[in-house]
Short mmCIF file of C-alpha atoms and ligand atoms in Angstrom, two decimals:
data_model
loop_
_atom_site.label_atom_id
_atom_site.label_comp_id
_atom_site.label_asym_id
_atom_site.label_seq_id
_atom_site.Cartn_x
_atom_site.Cartn_y
_atom_site.Cartn_z
CA MET C 1 102.20 -30.59 35.00
CA LYS C 2 102.24 -32.50 38.34
CA LEU C 3 98.71 -32.70 40.14
CA TYR C 4 98.74 -32.23 43.88
CA GLY C 5 96.11 -33.51 44.88
CA TYR C 6 94.24 -36.83 47.46
CA PHE C 7 92.53 -39.61 46.27
CA ARG C 8 89.66 -38.65 48.34
CA SER C 9 89.29 -35.35 47.53
CA SER C 10 86.31 -34.42 45.41
CA ALA C 11 87.97 -31.57 44.19
CA ALA C 12 91.24 -33.38 43.29
CA TYR C 13 88.46 -35.73 41.13
CA ARG C 14 87.38 -33.27 39.35
CA VAL C 15 90.01 -32.27 37.65
CA ARG C 16 91.70 -35.79 37.34
CA ILE C 17 88.11 -36.15 35.00
CA ALA C 18 88.70 -32.83 33.18
CA LEU C 19 92.59 -34.38 32.41
CA ASN C 20 90.80 -37.59 31.68
CA LEU C 21 88.65 -36.51 28.87
CA LYS C 22 91.18 -34.34 27.50
CA GLY C 23 93.65 -36.95 27.34
CA ILE C 24 95.98 -35.21 29.24
CA ALA C 25 98.90 -37.08 31.41
CA VAL C 26 100.40 -35.26 34.51
CA GLU C 27 102.55 -36.51 37.57
CA HIS C 28 100.32 -37.09 40.54
CA VAL C 29 101.58 -36.21 43.96
CA PRO C 30 99.55 -37.35 46.88
CA VAL C 31 99.50 -34.32 50.15
CA HIS C 32 97.76 -36.85 53.19
CA LEU C 33 94.85 -34.52 54.19
CA LEU C 34 95.07 -37.01 57.71
CA ARG C 35 98.94 -37.61 57.53
CA ASP C 36 101.10 -35.48 60.00
CA GLY C 37 98.44 -33.15 61.46
CA GLY C 38 97.28 -32.65 57.77
CA GLN C 39 99.82 -32.09 55.15
CA GLN C 40 97.61 -29.63 53.46
CA ARG C 41 98.87 -27.57 56.28
CA LEU C 42 102.20 -27.79 56.36
CA TYR C 43 105.35 -25.79 54.71
CA PRO C 44 105.39 -27.61 51.43
CA HIS C 45 101.69 -27.59 50.38
CA LEU C 46 101.42 -24.07 52.08
CA GLN C 47 103.58 -22.40 49.58
CA ARG C 48 101.96 -24.20 47.07
CA ASN C 49 98.58 -22.65 48.36
CA PRO C 50 97.87 -20.89 50.92
CA GLN C 51 94.67 -21.85 51.53
CA ALA C 52 95.93 -25.09 52.12
CA LEU C 53 93.48 -27.34 50.52
CA VAL C 54 94.01 -29.44 47.63
CA PRO C 55 93.97 -29.60 44.06
CA VAL C 56 97.33 -28.02 42.76
CA LEU C 57 98.14 -27.71 39.44
CA GLU C 58 101.92 -27.32 38.73
CA LEU C 59 102.12 -26.21 35.00
CA ASP C 60 105.93 -27.40 33.54
CA ASP C 61 106.94 -23.64 34.79
CA ARG C 62 105.83 -24.33 37.99
CA THR C 63 103.46 -21.56 37.89
CA ARG C 64 101.12 -23.13 40.50
CA LEU C 65 97.24 -23.10 39.85
CA THR C 66 93.86 -23.74 42.67
CA GLN C 67 90.83 -24.42 42.43
CA SER C 68 89.37 -26.74 40.57
CA LEU C 69 87.04 -24.67 38.90
CA ALA C 70 89.81 -22.08 37.51
CA ILE C 71 92.09 -25.14 37.04
CA ILE C 72 89.87 -26.60 34.83
CA GLU C 73 88.80 -23.47 33.01
CA TYR C 74 92.76 -23.22 32.66
CA LEU C 75 92.87 -26.24 30.74
CA ASP C 76 89.52 -25.99 28.67
CA ALA C 77 91.68 -22.71 27.56
CA THR C 78 94.72 -24.60 26.58
CA PHE C 79 93.38 -28.22 25.65
CA PRO C 80 90.30 -27.17 24.06
CA TYR C 81 89.22 -30.80 22.80
CA PRO C 82 86.66 -32.08 23.91
CA ARG C 83 85.53 -28.24 24.73
CA LEU C 84 84.22 -28.46 28.46
CA ILE C 85 82.46 -24.84 28.57
CA PRO C 86 80.31 -24.74 25.56
CA GLU C 87 80.69 -21.95 23.14
CA ASP C 88 76.91 -21.09 23.40
CA PRO C 89 76.88 -18.18 26.31
CA VAL C 90 73.61 -19.15 28.29
CA LEU C 91 74.32 -22.66 28.00
CA ALA C 92 77.63 -22.02 29.47
CA ALA C 93 76.49 -19.51 31.86
CA LYS C 94 74.20 -22.94 32.83
CA VAL C 95 76.83 -25.45 32.67
CA ARG C 96 78.99 -22.81 34.65
CA ALA C 97 75.70 -22.32 37.43
CA VAL C 98 75.67 -26.28 38.02
CA ALA C 99 79.74 -26.20 38.66
CA LEU C 100 78.59 -23.26 41.27
CA ALA C 101 76.29 -24.96 43.29
CA ILE C 102 77.98 -27.52 44.04
CA GLY C 103 81.81 -25.91 44.04
CA CYS C 104 80.77 -23.12 46.44
CA GLU C 105 77.27 -24.13 48.05
CA ILE C 106 77.83 -27.76 48.61
CA HIS C 107 80.70 -29.00 48.38
CA PRO C 108 82.46 -26.19 51.35
CA LEU C 109 80.10 -27.47 54.09
CA SER C 110 81.18 -30.94 54.06
CA ASN C 111 84.41 -30.02 53.77
CA LEU C 112 86.81 -31.60 56.27
CA ARG C 113 88.35 -28.73 58.03
CA VAL C 114 84.68 -27.78 58.29
CA LEU C 115 83.65 -31.22 59.55
CA ASN C 116 86.56 -31.07 62.22
CA TYR C 117 85.64 -28.06 63.76
CA LEU C 118 82.35 -28.96 64.13
CA LYS C 119 83.62 -32.32 65.29
CA GLY C 120 86.73 -30.80 67.99
CA SER C 121 85.86 -26.80 68.29
CA LEU C 122 82.00 -27.03 68.67
CA GLY C 123 82.11 -30.58 70.17
CA GLN C 124 78.83 -31.84 67.91
CA PRO C 125 78.08 -35.53 68.16
CA LYS C 126 78.22 -37.82 65.22
CA GLU C 127 74.45 -38.16 64.74
CA ALA C 128 74.52 -33.81 64.26
CA VAL C 129 77.66 -33.98 62.34
CA GLU C 130 75.64 -36.49 59.80
CA SER C 131 72.69 -34.54 60.26
CA TRP C 132 73.94 -31.48 59.19
CA ILE C 133 76.30 -33.25 56.07
CA SER C 134 72.89 -34.80 54.58
CA HIS C 135 70.57 -31.72 55.39
CA TRP C 136 73.47 -29.38 53.42
CA MET C 137 73.93 -31.64 50.68
CA LEU C 138 70.49 -32.43 49.83
CA ASN C 139 68.39 -29.30 50.76
CA GLY C 140 68.45 -27.15 48.43
CA GLY C 141 71.86 -28.60 47.40
CA LEU C 142 71.42 -32.16 45.19
CA ASP C 143 67.74 -31.42 44.82
CA ALA C 144 68.31 -27.35 43.32
CA VAL C 145 71.10 -29.16 41.10
CA GLU C 146 68.25 -31.60 39.68
CA ALA C 147 65.83 -28.61 39.29
CA LEU C 148 69.09 -26.70 37.38
CA LEU C 149 69.18 -30.13 35.02
CA PRO C 150 67.29 -30.59 31.75
CA GLY C 151 67.16 -34.20 32.11
CA ASP C 152 69.85 -34.65 29.21
CA GLU C 153 72.08 -38.13 29.00
CA PHE C 154 74.59 -35.80 29.99
CA CYS C 155 74.23 -32.75 32.61
CA PHE C 156 73.35 -30.83 29.75
CA GLY C 157 72.98 -32.25 26.41
CA GLY C 158 74.80 -35.73 25.13
CA ASN C 159 78.57 -34.75 26.35
CA PRO C 160 79.59 -34.74 29.54
CA THR C 161 81.08 -31.00 30.39
CA LEU C 162 82.40 -29.01 33.69
CA ALA C 163 78.96 -29.63 35.06
CA ASP C 164 79.46 -33.61 35.26
CA CYS C 165 82.76 -32.87 36.74
CA PHE C 166 81.43 -31.63 39.48
CA LEU C 167 78.80 -33.63 39.71
CA ILE C 168 80.43 -37.62 40.09
CA PRO C 169 82.95 -36.23 42.85
CA GLN C 170 79.92 -34.68 44.85
CA LEU C 171 77.65 -37.93 44.45
CA PHE C 172 81.02 -39.83 45.57
CA ASN C 173 81.09 -37.77 48.12
CA ALA C 174 76.71 -38.49 48.82
CA ARG C 175 77.33 -42.54 49.24
CA ARG C 176 79.83 -42.07 51.14
CA PHE C 177 78.08 -40.04 53.62
CA ASN C 178 74.96 -42.21 53.07
CA VAL C 179 72.71 -39.78 51.63
CA ALA C 180 70.13 -40.66 49.23
CA TYR C 181 69.99 -39.07 46.01
CA ASP C 182 67.66 -41.97 44.12
CA GLY C 183 64.96 -39.43 43.78
CA CYS C 184 67.27 -37.33 42.07
CA THR C 185 66.47 -38.60 38.51
CA LYS C 186 68.25 -36.33 35.71
CA ILE C 187 71.19 -36.66 37.99
CA LYS C 188 71.10 -40.70 38.19
CA ARG C 189 70.50 -40.16 34.35
CA ALA C 190 74.07 -38.58 34.09
CA GLU C 191 75.86 -40.93 36.51
CA GLN C 192 74.85 -43.80 34.44
CA SER C 193 76.57 -42.23 31.63
CA CYS C 194 79.31 -40.59 32.89
CA GLU C 195 80.08 -44.41 33.96
CA LYS C 196 80.30 -45.40 30.88
CA LEU C 197 83.46 -43.56 30.28
CA ASP C 198 86.66 -44.05 30.67
CA ALA C 199 88.05 -40.50 31.73
CA PHE C 200 85.21 -40.64 34.88
CA MET C 201 85.90 -44.36 35.82
CA GLU C 202 89.67 -43.76 35.85
CA ALA C 203 89.31 -41.31 37.77
CA LEU C 204 87.76 -42.70 40.56
CA PRO C 205 89.52 -42.15 44.18
CA SER C 206 89.81 -45.74 44.39
CA ARG C 207 91.80 -46.11 40.95
CA GLN C 208 94.23 -43.67 42.13
CA PRO C 209 97.71 -44.82 43.51
CA ASP C 210 97.61 -43.46 46.74
CA ALA C 211 93.99 -45.32 47.88
CA GLU C 212 93.67 -46.62 50.87
N1 GSH I 301 86.74 -24.61 46.31
C1 GSH I 301 88.32 -25.39 46.06
C2 GSH I 301 87.63 -26.65 47.24
C3 GSH I 301 89.19 -27.42 47.47
C4 GSH I 301 88.90 -28.09 48.98
O1 GSH I 301 88.36 -27.54 49.48
N2 GSH I 301 89.47 -29.07 48.61
C5 GSH I 301 89.73 -30.10 50.45
C6 GSH I 301 89.59 -31.64 49.53
S1 GSH I 301 88.25 -31.68 48.45
C7 GSH I 301 90.73 -30.07 51.00
O2 GSH I 301 91.75 -29.64 50.63
N3 GSH I 301 90.53 -30.32 51.95
C8 GSH I 301 91.67 -30.56 53.55
C9 GSH I 301 90.68 -29.87 54.84
O3 GSH I 301 89.74 -29.43 54.61
O4 GSH I 301 91.59 -29.51 55.61
C10 GSH I 301 88.63 -26.00 44.73
O5 GSH I 301 87.53 -26.31 43.90
O6 GSH I 301 89.58 -26.82 44.64
#
């Protein structure tokens, strides 16, 4: 399998964590989101994903899967150990809710193309863009995720789940954009637990072959 990604892409980072937790080796193929005006928007990648986004997981039969949540659901169905989506339907719904809160509501508002539009087309100054990012990342974002968590070792229970695969890359984004989440004690607890695991550490952007 091949994972088309970018070291700093938090959506690709989610998939890297899931692959590592399951011990699945893939070939990592970088798609540079800034070079050549954004390689995600150029022909070879647009064929892989018409949304012009990473990640894309290409299976050995060349089937291409897009959207990190769908990719991780596929991995959980085909490599079931360790489970990332709990069997219990109520717990599974809670785990998915945290992943969706991050993936559908927090992350898209500070995605590269959104920030480029704010800066470029709308001509917003740096301070306004920074204020946009921290407002949406925190208010009704990470503070709501904090309220959704029970306060366990990981997001839910004593083992990492899909929710941790989404949370940790979003915290990387928060630090990158200087968004303070120190008051989120349940999030911090889950983060500290994840940091003890190689699967999370090896997925860090700084440890990827295309890291700059
Ligand atoms: N919902 C998508 C989001 C993918 C996404 O937004 N990827 C970003 C990198 S984190 C990207 O490719 N951005 C390119 C751009 O904005 O032009 C997923 O979960 O896979």
